[in-house]
């Protein structure tokens, strides 16, 4: 058994000519990999000759080095007792954050999904909050996503026997307890050490489907392994320019039992999320799927650092190939107009998610609920309303938002940030409470609109004319949301 390396051995290799790093107590020679790194070489050189574990973890699946770094560069175990721990200069912001954590409200004081966002804003690390909370450009679409639901009013039925309420439904053939799923959101470990696995555990407890992101912090297999037998997961796919890599990922997901392939079609390039950019994301780029280490401009924030492999050339002509390489149902995630829904039906995919990526891509794109109100009447007119499954996501924060979407014809909705914020602030207990609150709201509101089951939900229960009136600000100010978003430029107010 070769002797362990010491911290001094590693520290001798701290330049671009010879660069060793320590990750999880093992040393790696990454000299030749430097120009390949999607996040650029600078970020690795910052940790040359040192322990890089703390920066590596939130961005990279655990098996990244095993998968992508040649074995000959794996140098073996390091005696961590001999590694000098760098004294961190006092960061007043971090000290203030830790202070706020001491005073954060107990979980029981979170009564709705916005409460989690308000708490998370105060207790999350700056880069993590910036990454999760940011929308593209002026964040108009991000705010519209939630506001748009306030343009839809209910037309409740009375004197309906709603003693028993059944909110279960099926999504892509899977029976779920409530018509929402945990949508794909990258870099789960920015908010919580367990990352996407924490969401897996929450989804399992509530029999809710989890969509696994391509850009997860945890490895795909870690997330699949964390699921209980019978627990259903889908894969969200960013298509790689190198289709061989993409084919391997899709085949592996199918072999592991994924029950849906959601191809993201609204991100030929990731949007400009300025809060993320402002936090000067300096971490390494995730996912070493990229073949060549483009010299990514670090100031572009996390998004740009981790997405250089995505193929902007993806087009309708690629869909038959996807249909040929997998039996999983294929859903196009990020469709934003009825013409593309009709095209999706034509090319034979199984569904679409009407989505603008949570307002993180094209700013002033319409909200999912507004596109839904455009799509469904056209599909009904052509007798196509059941040809494929229609989902929406973006700005869903109340069970009434879910009910409005289903009344207008959606099969279910995806929810992103709320579960990230609940996880980041309170871990699994937070995710669990967030889902339980939605179930509570759902049962109550189904009773109040006079619907005993999902089958009872129909367009007659809502008045969606407010969505058609263009974008005149007819929406009441969403005060809850205001306290969470960074619309306020002042210092972070005290945790509530
Ligand atoms: C909040 C968030 C959303 C991301 C997301 C990361 C975060 C932090 N990321 S991103 O880094 O590339 O933008 C993904 C992603 O990996 N793939 C994807 O298809 N959608 C991604 N989305 C969009 C997500 O799947 C939903 O469309 C969006 O979150 C729904 O809006 P709400 O957050 O308001 O529920």
Short mmCIF file of C-alpha atoms and ligand atoms in Angstrom, two decimals:
data_model
loop_
_atom_site.label_atom_id
_atom_site.label_comp_id
_atom_site.label_asym_id
_atom_site.label_seq_id
_atom_site.Cartn_x
_atom_site.Cartn_y
_atom_site.Cartn_z
CA UNK A 1 0.00 0.00 0.00
CA UNK A 2 1.76 3.21 -1.15
CA UNK A 3 2.28 5.80 1.61
CA UNK A 4 -0.23 8.65 1.71
CA UNK A 5 0.75 11.92 0.09
CA UNK A 6 1.25 14.89 2.38
CA UNK A 7 -0.11 18.42 2.08
CA UNK A 8 3.46 19.55 1.30
CA UNK A 9 3.71 17.05 -1.60
CA UNK A 10 0.55 18.52 -3.14
CA UNK A 11 1.50 22.12 -2.40
CA UNK A 12 4.59 21.75 -4.64
CA UNK A 13 2.27 21.46 -7.66
CA UNK A 14 0.53 24.80 -7.57
CA UNK A 15 0.97 26.26 -11.04
CA UNK A 16 -0.35 25.87 -14.56
CA UNK A 17 2.77 23.82 -15.41
CA UNK A 18 2.03 21.35 -12.67
CA UNK A 19 -1.35 21.54 -11.00
CA UNK A 20 -2.52 19.13 -8.32
CA UNK A 21 -5.72 19.55 -6.27
CA UNK A 22 -7.24 17.65 -3.36
CA UNK A 23 -10.90 16.58 -3.50
CA UNK A 24 -12.44 14.46 -0.73
CA UNK A 25 -9.00 13.54 0.67
CA UNK A 26 -7.52 12.37 -2.64
CA UNK A 27 -5.06 14.18 -4.89
CA UNK A 28 -5.53 14.64 -8.63
CA UNK A 29 -3.13 15.90 -11.30
CA UNK A 30 -5.35 18.22 -13.38
CA UNK A 31 -2.52 19.93 -15.30
CA UNK A 32 -3.55 18.59 -18.72
CA UNK A 33 -7.22 19.05 -17.92
CA UNK A 34 -6.90 22.80 -17.24
CA UNK A 35 -7.60 23.94 -20.84
CA UNK A 36 -10.45 21.39 -21.07
CA UNK A 37 -12.34 22.64 -18.02
CA UNK A 38 -15.74 24.14 -19.12
CA UNK A 39 -15.51 26.60 -16.25
CA UNK A 40 -12.12 27.81 -17.45
CA UNK A 41 -8.68 27.14 -15.92
CA UNK A 42 -8.59 30.14 -13.58
CA UNK A 43 -10.98 28.68 -11.06
CA UNK A 44 -8.93 25.48 -10.75
CA UNK A 45 -5.65 27.37 -10.46
CA UNK A 46 -7.19 29.24 -7.50
CA UNK A 47 -7.01 25.89 -5.66
CA UNK A 48 -3.77 24.58 -7.21
CA UNK A 49 -1.77 22.71 -4.56
CA UNK A 50 -4.67 22.97 -2.09
CA UNK A 51 -7.87 21.32 -0.90
CA UNK A 52 -10.61 22.24 -3.40
CA UNK A 53 -13.39 20.07 -1.92
CA UNK A 54 -15.57 22.88 -0.55
CA UNK A 55 -15.72 24.67 -3.90
CA UNK A 56 -15.92 21.49 -5.96
CA UNK A 57 -18.89 19.91 -4.18
CA UNK A 58 -21.86 22.22 -4.91
CA UNK A 59 -21.14 22.16 -8.64
CA UNK A 60 -19.89 18.69 -9.53
CA UNK A 61 -21.57 15.32 -9.19
CA UNK A 62 -19.47 13.13 -6.89
CA UNK A 63 -18.44 10.76 -9.68
CA UNK A 64 -17.18 13.54 -11.98
CA UNK A 65 -13.44 12.84 -11.51
CA UNK A 66 -13.92 9.07 -11.75
CA UNK A 67 -15.93 9.55 -14.94
CA UNK A 68 -13.92 12.17 -16.72
CA UNK A 69 -10.31 12.25 -15.37
CA UNK A 70 -7.96 9.58 -16.66
CA UNK A 71 -7.03 7.07 -13.93
CA UNK A 72 -3.34 7.87 -14.36
CA UNK A 73 -4.08 11.33 -12.95
CA UNK A 74 -5.59 9.92 -9.75
CA UNK A 75 -2.61 10.27 -7.38
CA UNK A 76 -4.01 8.61 -4.30
CA UNK A 77 -4.88 9.41 -0.74
CA UNK A 78 -3.63 12.48 1.12
CA UNK A 79 -2.92 12.56 4.84
CA UNK A 80 -5.34 15.41 5.57
CA UNK A 81 -3.69 16.03 8.97
CA UNK A 82 -0.73 17.42 7.02
CA UNK A 83 -2.79 19.78 4.84
CA UNK A 84 -2.62 23.43 5.91
CA UNK A 85 -6.12 24.85 6.46
CA UNK A 86 -6.29 28.31 4.91
CA UNK A 87 -7.52 30.90 7.38
CA UNK A 88 -10.56 32.55 5.85
CA UNK A 89 -10.51 36.32 6.04
CA UNK A 90 -13.44 37.54 8.06
CA UNK A 91 -16.35 38.24 5.69
CA UNK A 92 -18.77 40.65 7.37
CA UNK A 93 -21.57 39.62 4.99
CA UNK A 94 -21.07 35.98 5.92
CA UNK A 95 -21.01 36.89 9.63
CA UNK A 96 -24.30 38.78 9.21
CA UNK A 97 -25.78 35.81 7.36
CA UNK A 98 -24.81 33.41 10.12
CA UNK A 99 -26.36 35.82 12.58
CA UNK A 100 -29.62 35.83 10.60
CA UNK A 101 -29.62 32.03 10.58
CA UNK A 102 -29.58 32.15 14.39
CA UNK A 103 -32.77 34.22 14.29
CA UNK A 104 -34.60 32.55 11.41
CA UNK A 105 -38.27 31.73 12.05
CA UNK A 106 -39.11 28.14 13.05
CA UNK A 107 -40.41 25.99 10.19
CA UNK A 108 -43.93 25.98 11.63
CA UNK A 109 -44.12 29.72 10.91
CA UNK A 110 -43.95 29.05 7.17
CA UNK A 111 -47.57 29.03 6.02
CA UNK A 112 -47.10 29.25 2.27
CA UNK A 113 -44.48 28.84 -0.43
CA UNK A 114 -43.60 32.54 -0.40
CA UNK A 115 -42.62 32.32 3.27
CA UNK A 116 -39.87 29.88 2.33
CA UNK A 117 -38.60 32.33 -0.28
CA UNK A 118 -38.55 35.21 2.19
CA UNK A 119 -36.59 33.13 4.73
CA UNK A 120 -34.22 31.71 2.11
CA UNK A 121 -33.42 35.21 0.89
CA UNK A 122 -32.08 35.98 4.36
CA UNK A 123 -30.23 32.79 5.17
CA UNK A 124 -28.79 31.52 1.88
CA UNK A 125 -25.23 32.16 0.72
CA UNK A 126 -25.13 35.10 -1.70
CA UNK A 127 -24.09 33.08 -4.76
CA UNK A 128 -26.73 30.42 -4.05
CA UNK A 129 -29.54 32.98 -3.59
CA UNK A 130 -28.37 34.82 -6.70
CA UNK A 131 -28.40 31.66 -8.76
CA UNK A 132 -31.79 30.37 -7.62
CA UNK A 133 -33.66 33.67 -7.47
CA UNK A 134 -32.40 35.25 -10.66
CA UNK A 135 -34.42 35.74 -13.78
CA UNK A 136 -33.22 37.03 -17.14
CA UNK A 137 -32.59 40.70 -17.85
CA UNK A 138 -35.24 42.85 -16.05
CA UNK A 139 -36.98 39.78 -14.55
CA UNK A 140 -40.29 40.93 -16.04
CA UNK A 141 -41.26 37.42 -17.15
CA UNK A 142 -40.17 35.97 -13.81
CA UNK A 143 -42.59 38.30 -12.02
CA UNK A 144 -45.29 37.92 -14.70
CA UNK A 145 -45.21 34.13 -14.25
CA UNK A 146 -46.74 34.49 -10.80
CA UNK A 147 -48.78 37.66 -11.46
CA UNK A 148 -50.50 36.07 -14.47
CA UNK A 149 -52.32 33.64 -12.17
CA UNK A 150 -53.96 36.66 -10.52
CA UNK A 151 -55.59 37.52 -13.85
CA UNK A 152 -57.57 34.27 -13.70
CA UNK A 153 -60.65 34.27 -11.43
CA UNK A 154 -62.70 31.33 -10.23
CA UNK A 155 -66.38 30.74 -11.00
CA UNK A 156 -67.03 28.32 -8.12
CA UNK A 157 -70.00 25.91 -8.09
CA UNK A 158 -72.00 25.64 -4.85
CA UNK A 159 -74.05 22.89 -3.28
CA UNK A 160 -71.79 20.19 -4.65
CA UNK A 161 -71.03 17.26 -2.34
CA UNK A 162 -67.34 17.74 -1.68
CA UNK A 163 -67.10 15.76 1.51
CA UNK A 164 -64.55 13.51 -0.15
CA UNK A 165 -61.94 15.20 -2.33
CA UNK A 166 -59.60 13.16 -4.52
CA UNK A 167 -56.70 15.22 -5.93
CA UNK A 168 -54.85 12.26 -7.43
CA UNK A 169 -54.23 12.04 -11.17
CA UNK A 170 -51.82 10.42 -13.64
CA UNK A 171 -48.85 12.00 -15.38
CA UNK A 172 -47.36 10.08 -18.33
CA UNK A 173 -49.23 7.05 -16.99
CA UNK A 174 -47.92 7.34 -13.41
CA UNK A 175 -50.47 7.77 -10.61
CA UNK A 176 -49.55 10.75 -8.42
CA UNK A 177 -51.22 12.06 -5.24
CA UNK A 178 -51.39 15.68 -6.45
CA UNK A 179 -50.95 17.23 -9.92
CA UNK A 180 -47.55 18.86 -9.49
CA UNK A 181 -44.01 17.59 -10.01
CA UNK A 182 -40.62 18.85 -8.84
CA UNK A 183 -39.20 20.41 -11.96
CA UNK A 184 -35.54 20.33 -13.02
CA UNK A 185 -33.42 23.04 -11.42
CA UNK A 186 -29.65 22.88 -11.67
CA UNK A 187 -27.00 22.92 -8.91
CA UNK A 188 -29.04 21.67 -5.97
CA UNK A 189 -25.98 21.59 -3.70
CA UNK A 190 -25.65 25.36 -3.86
CA UNK A 191 -28.60 25.42 -1.48
CA UNK A 192 -28.15 22.25 0.54
CA UNK A 193 -25.38 19.70 1.07
CA UNK A 194 -27.64 16.86 -0.10
CA UNK A 195 -28.71 18.74 -3.21
CA UNK A 196 -31.16 16.97 -5.53
CA UNK A 197 -31.19 13.91 -3.25
CA UNK A 198 -33.00 16.03 -0.65
CA UNK A 199 -35.72 16.75 -3.24
CA UNK A 200 -35.87 13.02 -4.10
CA UNK A 201 -36.68 12.24 -0.46
CA UNK A 202 -39.35 14.95 -0.30
CA UNK A 203 -40.94 13.80 -3.56
CA UNK A 204 -40.99 10.20 -2.31
CA UNK A 205 -42.81 11.15 0.91
CA UNK A 206 -45.60 12.84 -1.06
CA UNK A 207 -45.74 10.50 -4.06
CA UNK A 208 -44.75 13.32 -6.36
CA UNK A 209 -42.56 12.91 -9.45
CA UNK A 210 -39.06 14.44 -9.55
CA UNK A 211 -37.53 15.66 -12.80
CA UNK A 212 -33.76 15.10 -12.58
CA UNK A 213 -31.75 18.00 -14.10
CA UNK A 214 -28.88 17.39 -16.51
CA UNK A 215 -26.95 20.00 -14.54
CA UNK A 216 -27.57 18.46 -11.13
CA UNK A 217 -24.91 18.81 -8.42
CA UNK A 218 -25.49 15.16 -7.52
CA UNK A 219 -24.73 12.48 -10.06
CA UNK A 220 -27.66 11.01 -11.95
CA UNK A 221 -27.08 7.59 -10.33
CA UNK A 222 -26.88 9.12 -6.83
CA UNK A 223 -30.33 10.67 -7.40
CA UNK A 224 -31.79 7.48 -8.87
CA UNK A 225 -30.28 5.41 -6.02
CA UNK A 226 -31.88 7.74 -3.46
CA UNK A 227 -35.34 6.88 -4.78
CA UNK A 228 -37.40 4.11 -3.20
CA UNK A 229 -38.50 1.16 -5.33
CA UNK A 230 -41.48 2.29 -7.40
CA UNK A 231 -40.71 5.99 -7.00
CA UNK A 232 -40.98 7.64 -10.42
CA UNK A 233 -38.39 10.06 -11.80
CA UNK A 234 -38.05 11.81 -15.14
CA UNK A 235 -34.91 13.12 -16.84
CA UNK A 236 -34.53 16.70 -18.03
CA UNK A 237 -32.09 16.81 -20.94
CA UNK A 238 -29.90 19.60 -22.23
CA UNK A 239 -28.80 18.25 -25.60
CA UNK A 240 -25.05 18.08 -26.05
CA UNK A 241 -23.38 19.13 -29.30
CA UNK A 242 -21.78 15.68 -29.11
CA UNK A 243 -24.78 13.44 -29.73
CA UNK A 244 -22.82 10.35 -28.63
CA UNK A 245 -22.69 11.77 -25.09
CA UNK A 246 -26.41 12.59 -25.24
CA UNK A 247 -27.28 9.08 -26.53
CA UNK A 248 -25.35 7.50 -23.64
CA UNK A 249 -27.16 9.68 -21.09
CA UNK A 250 -30.62 8.89 -22.55
CA UNK A 251 -29.93 5.13 -22.79
CA UNK A 252 -28.56 5.04 -19.25
CA UNK A 253 -31.58 6.93 -17.90
CA UNK A 254 -33.95 4.50 -19.61
CA UNK A 255 -31.96 1.52 -18.34
CA UNK A 256 -32.17 2.93 -14.80
CA UNK A 257 -35.96 3.19 -15.08
CA UNK A 258 -36.64 6.86 -15.83
CA UNK A 259 -40.24 7.25 -16.94
CA UNK A 260 -40.00 10.39 -19.09
CA UNK A 261 -37.49 12.36 -21.17
CA UNK A 262 -38.01 16.13 -20.99
CA UNK A 263 -35.93 17.80 -23.71
CA UNK A 264 -35.35 21.44 -22.85
CA UNK A 265 -36.00 23.46 -26.01
CA UNK A 266 -36.03 27.05 -24.69
CA UNK A 267 -32.32 27.32 -23.92
CA UNK A 268 -30.15 27.25 -27.05
CA UNK A 269 -28.09 29.57 -24.85
CA UNK A 270 -28.69 30.20 -21.16
CA UNK A 271 -30.19 33.60 -20.38
CA UNK A 272 -28.44 36.61 -18.79
CA UNK A 273 -29.32 36.27 -15.13
CA UNK A 274 -27.79 39.44 -13.83
CA UNK A 275 -28.09 38.70 -10.09
CA UNK A 276 -26.14 35.52 -10.78
CA UNK A 277 -23.57 37.42 -12.84
CA UNK A 278 -23.28 40.13 -10.18
CA UNK A 279 -22.40 37.57 -7.54
CA UNK A 280 -19.31 36.99 -9.71
CA UNK A 281 -19.80 33.30 -9.69
CA UNK A 282 -16.27 32.06 -9.33
CA UNK A 283 -16.88 28.37 -8.86
CA UNK A 284 -15.83 25.76 -11.29
CA UNK A 285 -18.22 24.95 -14.12
CA UNK A 286 -20.31 21.91 -13.55
CA UNK A 287 -20.66 18.99 -15.78
CA UNK A 288 -17.61 18.20 -17.81
CA UNK A 289 -19.72 17.14 -20.79
CA UNK A 290 -18.04 19.80 -22.89
CA UNK A 291 -15.34 18.49 -25.12
CA UNK A 292 -13.30 21.63 -25.33
CA UNK A 293 -12.74 23.96 -22.43
CA UNK A 294 -14.06 27.19 -23.90
CA UNK A 295 -12.55 30.08 -22.18
CA UNK A 296 -15.72 30.92 -20.30
CA UNK A 297 -15.98 34.47 -19.04
CA UNK A 298 -16.27 33.92 -15.29
CA UNK A 299 -18.33 37.05 -14.83
CA UNK A 300 -21.17 35.35 -16.67
CA UNK A 301 -22.20 33.68 -13.43
CA UNK A 302 -22.92 30.03 -12.80
CA UNK A 303 -25.26 29.58 -15.71
CA UNK A 304 -22.77 30.36 -18.44
CA UNK A 305 -20.01 28.48 -16.64
CA UNK A 306 -21.89 25.21 -16.73
CA UNK A 307 -23.67 25.25 -20.04
CA UNK A 308 -21.05 25.54 -22.79
CA UNK A 309 -21.87 22.00 -24.01
CA UNK A 310 -25.50 22.78 -24.91
CA UNK A 311 -26.22 22.53 -28.66
CA UNK A 312 -27.79 25.74 -30.06
CA UNK A 313 -28.25 23.83 -33.31
CA UNK A 314 -30.97 21.56 -31.86
CA UNK A 315 -34.03 21.68 -34.15
CA UNK A 316 -37.25 19.88 -35.13
CA UNK A 317 -35.24 17.66 -37.52
CA UNK A 318 -33.54 16.06 -34.47
CA UNK A 319 -36.79 14.83 -32.91
CA UNK A 320 -37.13 11.62 -35.01
CA UNK A 321 -33.63 10.62 -33.80
CA UNK A 322 -34.68 11.03 -30.18
CA UNK A 323 -37.84 8.98 -30.84
CA UNK A 324 -35.57 6.28 -32.35
CA UNK A 325 -33.14 6.00 -29.41
CA UNK A 326 -35.58 5.62 -26.52
CA UNK A 327 -38.97 4.14 -25.57
CA UNK A 328 -39.40 6.74 -22.82
CA UNK A 329 -42.21 9.24 -23.49
CA UNK A 330 -40.62 12.41 -24.92
CA UNK A 331 -41.81 15.82 -23.73
CA UNK A 332 -40.60 19.17 -25.10
CA UNK A 333 -39.96 21.51 -22.15
CA UNK A 334 -40.12 25.23 -22.90
CA UNK A 335 -42.72 25.46 -25.70
CA UNK A 336 -44.26 28.95 -25.82
CA UNK A 337 -46.80 29.18 -28.66
CA UNK A 338 -49.67 27.10 -30.05
CA UNK A 339 -47.98 26.64 -33.44
CA UNK A 340 -45.17 24.71 -31.75
CA UNK A 341 -47.65 22.60 -29.78
CA UNK A 342 -49.32 21.58 -33.06
CA UNK A 343 -45.87 20.82 -34.52
CA UNK A 344 -45.01 18.75 -31.44
CA UNK A 345 -48.15 16.66 -32.00
CA UNK A 346 -47.21 16.29 -35.67
CA UNK A 347 -43.69 15.00 -34.97
CA UNK A 348 -45.04 12.47 -32.51
CA UNK A 349 -43.77 13.55 -29.09
CA UNK A 350 -45.89 12.70 -26.05
CA UNK A 351 -46.25 16.08 -24.42
CA UNK A 352 -45.05 19.62 -23.92
CA UNK A 353 -44.32 21.86 -20.95
CA UNK A 354 -45.54 25.40 -21.68
CA UNK A 355 -42.75 27.21 -19.93
CA UNK A 356 -40.33 30.11 -20.14
CA UNK A 357 -37.76 28.44 -17.84
CA UNK A 358 -38.95 30.35 -14.80
CA UNK A 359 -38.26 33.66 -16.51
CA UNK A 360 -34.53 32.79 -16.76
CA UNK A 361 -34.35 32.82 -20.55
CA UNK A 362 -36.19 35.21 -22.86
CA UNK A 363 -37.41 38.18 -20.85
CA UNK A 364 -40.91 39.43 -21.72
CA UNK A 365 -41.85 35.93 -22.91
CA UNK A 366 -45.42 35.14 -21.89
CA UNK A 367 -46.29 33.15 -18.77
CA UNK A 368 -47.10 29.44 -19.03
CA UNK A 369 -50.70 30.01 -17.91
CA UNK A 370 -51.23 32.63 -20.61
CA UNK A 371 -49.84 30.35 -23.33
CA UNK A 372 -52.07 27.56 -21.98
CA UNK A 373 -55.11 29.83 -22.40
CA UNK A 374 -54.05 30.35 -26.03
CA UNK A 375 -53.31 26.68 -26.75
CA UNK A 376 -56.21 24.72 -25.32
CA UNK A 377 -59.10 26.36 -27.27
CA UNK A 378 -57.18 25.71 -30.53
CA UNK A 379 -56.54 22.06 -29.61
CA UNK A 380 -60.19 21.61 -28.64
CA UNK A 381 -61.30 23.17 -31.93
CA UNK A 382 -59.16 20.60 -33.80
CA UNK A 383 -60.15 17.71 -31.51
CA UNK A 384 -56.54 17.44 -30.33
CA UNK A 385 -56.96 18.32 -26.64
CA UNK A 386 -56.02 14.76 -25.58
CA UNK A 387 -53.45 14.13 -28.35
CA UNK A 388 -50.58 14.88 -25.98
CA UNK A 389 -50.15 15.78 -22.29
CA UNK A 390 -49.82 19.51 -21.65
CA UNK A 391 -47.94 20.75 -18.58
CA UNK A 392 -47.07 24.25 -17.51
CA UNK A 393 -44.56 25.64 -15.06
CA UNK A 394 -43.43 29.05 -13.82
CA UNK A 395 -44.64 31.11 -10.88
CA UNK A 396 -46.80 28.37 -9.33
CA UNK A 397 -46.94 29.36 -5.65
CA UNK A 398 -50.46 28.42 -4.54
CA UNK A 399 -52.72 25.41 -5.03
CA UNK A 400 -55.15 27.84 -6.67
CA UNK A 401 -52.48 28.35 -9.35
CA UNK A 402 -52.43 24.58 -9.89
CA UNK A 403 -56.24 24.46 -10.04
CA UNK A 404 -56.41 27.31 -12.58
CA UNK A 405 -53.93 25.50 -14.81
CA UNK A 406 -55.88 22.25 -14.62
CA UNK A 407 -59.22 23.98 -15.19
CA UNK A 408 -57.74 25.46 -18.39
CA UNK A 409 -56.61 22.01 -19.53
CA UNK A 410 -53.14 21.27 -18.15
CA UNK A 411 -52.39 17.71 -16.97
CA UNK A 412 -50.17 19.02 -14.18
CA UNK A 413 -47.69 21.71 -13.25
CA UNK A 414 -43.97 21.89 -12.51
CA UNK A 415 -42.71 23.76 -9.45
CA UNK A 416 -39.09 24.88 -9.13
CA UNK A 417 -37.86 27.66 -6.84
CA UNK A 418 -40.26 27.07 -3.91
CA UNK A 419 -38.80 23.63 -3.25
CA UNK A 420 -35.26 24.96 -3.69
CA UNK A 421 -35.91 27.69 -1.13
CA UNK A 422 -37.67 25.33 1.28
CA UNK A 423 -34.70 22.92 0.99
CA UNK A 424 -32.11 25.67 1.34
CA UNK A 425 -33.73 27.14 4.44
CA UNK A 426 -34.97 24.04 6.23
CA UNK A 427 -33.63 20.96 4.43
CA UNK A 428 -35.87 17.92 3.93
CA UNK A 429 -38.26 19.13 6.62
CA UNK A 430 -38.76 22.28 4.57
CA UNK A 431 -39.47 20.38 1.35
CA UNK A 432 -41.85 18.11 3.24
CA UNK A 433 -43.75 21.05 4.75
CA UNK A 434 -43.91 22.90 1.42
CA UNK A 435 -45.53 19.89 -0.26
CA UNK A 436 -47.85 19.30 2.69
CA UNK A 437 -48.99 22.95 2.61
CA UNK A 438 -49.79 22.63 -1.10
CA UNK A 439 -51.81 19.48 -0.43
CA UNK A 440 -53.73 21.25 2.36
CA UNK A 441 -54.44 24.26 0.12
CA UNK A 442 -55.43 21.98 -2.76
CA UNK A 443 -58.00 20.04 -0.73
CA UNK A 444 -59.54 23.20 0.68
CA UNK A 445 -59.69 25.04 -2.64
CA UNK A 446 -61.14 22.05 -4.52
CA UNK A 447 -63.95 22.09 -1.97
CA UNK A 448 -64.42 25.83 -2.35
CA UNK A 449 -64.68 25.70 -6.15
CA UNK A 450 -67.04 22.71 -5.97
CA UNK A 451 -64.76 20.04 -7.41
CA UNK A 452 -64.54 16.61 -5.76
CA UNK A 453 -61.95 15.22 -8.18
CA UNK A 454 -59.50 16.29 -10.84
CA UNK A 455 -61.98 15.13 -13.48
CA UNK A 456 -64.38 17.83 -12.24
CA UNK A 457 -61.93 20.60 -13.16
CA UNK A 458 -62.97 22.34 -16.39
CA UNK A 459 -62.74 25.74 -18.14
CA UNK A 460 -66.21 26.67 -16.85
CA UNK A 461 -64.81 26.99 -13.33
CA UNK A 462 -62.57 29.92 -14.27
CA UNK A 463 -62.80 33.30 -15.96
CA UNK A 464 -59.53 33.73 -17.84
CA UNK A 465 -60.49 36.80 -19.87
CA UNK A 466 -57.94 38.78 -17.83
CA UNK A 467 -55.20 36.88 -19.61
CA UNK A 468 -56.39 38.05 -22.99
CA UNK A 469 -56.34 41.74 -22.19
CA UNK A 470 -52.69 42.15 -23.20
CA UNK A 471 -50.26 43.27 -20.57
CA UNK A 472 -51.88 46.31 -19.09
CA UNK A 473 -51.01 46.16 -15.39
CA UNK A 474 -54.38 44.98 -14.16
CA UNK A 475 -52.88 42.79 -11.49
CA UNK A 476 -53.09 43.61 -7.78
CA UNK A 477 -49.61 44.13 -6.31
CA UNK A 478 -48.37 40.79 -5.02
CA UNK A 479 -47.08 41.99 -1.65
CA UNK A 480 -45.92 38.52 -0.52
CA UNK A 481 -43.74 38.18 -3.55
CA UNK A 482 -42.29 41.66 -3.17
CA UNK A 483 -40.74 40.87 0.20
CA UNK A 484 -38.87 37.94 -1.32
CA UNK A 485 -37.69 39.26 -4.66
CA UNK A 486 -34.65 41.48 -4.82
CA UNK A 487 -36.82 44.22 -6.28
CA UNK A 488 -35.92 46.12 -3.12
CA UNK A 489 -32.38 47.37 -3.45
CA UNK A 490 -32.02 48.15 0.25
CA UNK A 491 -30.24 45.96 2.81
CA UNK A 492 -31.80 42.61 3.52
CA UNK A 493 -34.60 43.20 5.96
CA UNK A 494 -34.74 41.08 9.11
CA UNK A 495 -35.87 37.50 8.71
CA UNK A 496 -39.61 37.50 9.37
C1 LIG B 1 -35.06 28.18 -10.52
C2 LIG B 1 -34.28 27.42 -11.55
C3 LIG B 1 -34.92 26.98 -12.69
C4 LIG B 1 -34.22 26.25 -13.66
C5 LIG B 1 -32.83 25.99 -13.46
C6 LIG B 1 -32.18 26.41 -12.30
C7 LIG B 1 -32.90 27.14 -11.36
C8 LIG B 1 -32.20 27.61 -10.11
N1 LIG B 1 -32.12 25.36 -14.48
S1 LIG B 1 -30.91 26.26 -15.15
O1 LIG B 1 -29.90 26.46 -14.17
O2 LIG B 1 -30.39 25.62 -16.32
O3 LIG B 1 -31.59 27.50 -15.55
C9 LIG B 1 -32.83 24.52 -15.29
C10 LIG B 1 -32.21 23.42 -15.99
O4 LIG B 1 -31.07 23.02 -15.68
N2 LIG B 1 -32.94 22.80 -16.96
C11 LIG B 1 -34.24 23.16 -17.26
O5 LIG B 1 -34.86 22.58 -18.15
N3 LIG B 1 -34.88 24.15 -16.55
C12 LIG B 1 -34.21 24.80 -15.57
N4 LIG B 1 -34.85 25.71 -14.78
C13 LIG B 1 -36.28 26.05 -15.08
C14 LIG B 1 -37.23 25.13 -14.29
O6 LIG B 1 -37.22 23.81 -14.81
C15 LIG B 1 -38.66 25.65 -14.37
O7 LIG B 1 -39.00 25.89 -15.72
C16 LIG B 1 -38.85 26.93 -13.53
O8 LIG B 1 -38.10 26.86 -12.35
C17 LIG B 1 -40.32 27.07 -13.15
O9 LIG B 1 -40.51 28.28 -12.50
P1 LIG B 1 -40.55 28.43 -10.90
O10 LIG B 1 -39.14 28.34 -10.43
O11 LIG B 1 -41.17 29.79 -10.72
O12 LIG B 1 -41.41 27.32 -10.35
#
